[in-house]
Amino acid sequence: MKEKLKNRAWIEINLNNLEHNINEIKKIISSKTEIMAVVKADAYGHGMIEVSKKLNEIGINTFAVATLEEGINLRKNNIRGNILILGFTNFSDLNYVIEYDLIQTIVDYNYSEKIKELQLEGKLKCHIKINTGMNRIGERYDDFNKLFKIYENNRLNILGTFSHLCIADSEKIEDIKFSKMQIKRFNECIRILEKKGYNTGALHLQSSYGTINYVGLNYNYVRMGILMYGINSSKDSYILNNLNLKPVLSVKARITSIREIETDDSVSYGRTYIAKEKRRIATLGIGYADGIPRNLSNKNMIVSIKGRYAKIIGRICMDQMIIDITNFKNIKIGDIVTLIGKDKKISAEEVSNKANTISNELLCRLGSRLKRVVI
Ligand SMILES: *Cc1c(COP(=O)(O)O)cnc(C)c1O
């Protein structure tokens, strides 16, 4: 409570909702499939250490991050279990992967060949990435000359093989066809590797939307990001399984100043808002430097205060923004305003839609200046 009073604006994290979401997701995956919790980008703005500690507590033992630094950060904070780095790590840094007991993604054949030239202290724990159609990273699903050489590389300790679906959140017939083709390519690739006697290790293909829209695949892991945080990527994401997910995060700020303005008075930079009559307005101590997108200015965007809605007026500034409170009584300095929360009208899906982006981007941009309060 004391900490909250000091903050002009903050992110509230509800770890009970995180646990609830994990239990919901478990309902639709097979008992032999484990959740690999994707906690990259500071757990999508939720705070990777707080989130990962909670996940460890409730029995999640496998994590995915994007970078080596993120993996080291987890280890330095005593996070237990497997930690997979999903992206590229510089060759000169691969010794840290071993030192901190992390798992590196082999991004393609060339990457695995280069590792043969390095003086690593021991074998490199890794998962092999297969490119089944996204064409971002991974060795091609059908280039067996190269794939066989990767699996024969004796500098690697291969613990898993995975791929990534690129359009699993769409309900268009042709997109579903594409996802099914990716699944087929992955399965066929694995079948041939195993027939040759190679150990492919733990298999995983689905992230959030792959998991809920393509059930029954029963790989060893599902990689859970956005849905674990209780939020859909966008308002119109296609969801086959209606899980009862609850958002883990909300963004709050305090009212710092209240004033009356007269007819024809303007508000904020650029004078984009001009009062048509006498209004009462309030300033909030939060702005785009805190991750509130500036392009939400003048978009009929609302915030929630005391269970009602107030409109954002004028341009959102770097550290402050202004709302119209003409129709409110009893609002005072220090009152708390919710900008993103569980209320549908100010949900991450709604806010990101108005900002022309997806909630993933909105969330992972929040973290840099806002303190997190765990409740
Ligand atoms: C970020 C990422 C995920 C998590 O995706 P969500 O849609 O948030 O679940 C899974 N796999 C890979 C390879 C990723 O880069």
PDB file of C-alpha atoms and ligand atoms in Angstrom, residues 38 40 44 86 129 136 162 164 207-208 223-226 360, ligand 1:
ATOM      1  CA  VAL A  38       7.502 -17.731 -22.896  1.00  0.00           C
ATOM      2  CA  LYS A  40      10.831 -12.956 -23.262  1.00  0.00           C
ATOM      3  CA  TYR A  44       5.547  -9.215 -22.246  1.00  0.00           C
ATOM      4  CA  LEU A  86      14.639 -18.864 -29.004  1.00  0.00           C
ATOM      5  CA  LYS A 129      14.818 -25.116 -35.280  1.00  0.00           C
ATOM      6  CA  ARG A 136      12.506 -16.419 -40.276  1.00  0.00           C
ATOM      7  CA  PHE A 162      10.885 -27.387 -32.946  1.00  0.00           C
ATOM      8  CA  HIS A 164       6.821 -22.248 -35.466  1.00  0.00           C
ATOM      9  CA  SER A 207       2.612 -21.208 -29.453  1.00  0.00           C
ATOM     10  CA  SER A 208      -0.570 -19.652 -28.013  1.00  0.00           C
ATOM     11  CA  ARG A 223       5.121 -22.545 -26.007  1.00  0.00           C
ATOM     12  CA  MET A 224       2.771 -20.225 -24.166  1.00  0.00           C
ATOM     13  CA  GLY A 225       3.126 -16.482 -24.434  1.00  0.00           C
ATOM     14  CA  ILE A 226       0.307 -14.019 -24.853  1.00  0.00           C
ATOM     15  CA  ASN A 360       1.742  -8.179 -27.723  1.00  0.00           C
TER      16      ASN A 360
HETATM   17  C1  LIG B   1       7.379 -15.269 -29.005  1.00  0.00           C
HETATM   18  C2  LIG B   1       7.336 -16.686 -29.413  1.00  0.00           C
HETATM   19  C3  LIG B   1       6.357 -17.557 -28.873  1.00  0.00           C
HETATM   20  C4  LIG B   1       5.215 -17.086 -28.020  1.00  0.00           C
HETATM   21  O1  LIG B   1       4.179 -16.679 -28.865  1.00  0.00           O
HETATM   22  P1  LIG B   1       2.719 -16.322 -28.295  1.00  0.00           P
HETATM   23  O2  LIG B   1       1.908 -16.131 -29.524  1.00  0.00           O
HETATM   24  O3  LIG B   1       2.854 -15.102 -27.481  1.00  0.00           O
HETATM   25  O4  LIG B   1       2.263 -17.486 -27.494  1.00  0.00           O
HETATM   26  C5  LIG B   1       6.452 -18.888 -29.195  1.00  0.00           C
HETATM   27  N1  LIG B   1       7.413 -19.361 -30.016  1.00  0.00           N
HETATM   28  C6  LIG B   1       8.335 -18.559 -30.582  1.00  0.00           C
HETATM   29  C7  LIG B   1       9.358 -19.132 -31.479  1.00  0.00           C
HETATM   30  C8  LIG B   1       8.326 -17.193 -30.306  1.00  0.00           C
HETATM   31  O5  LIG B   1       9.246 -16.395 -30.876  1.00  0.00           O
END
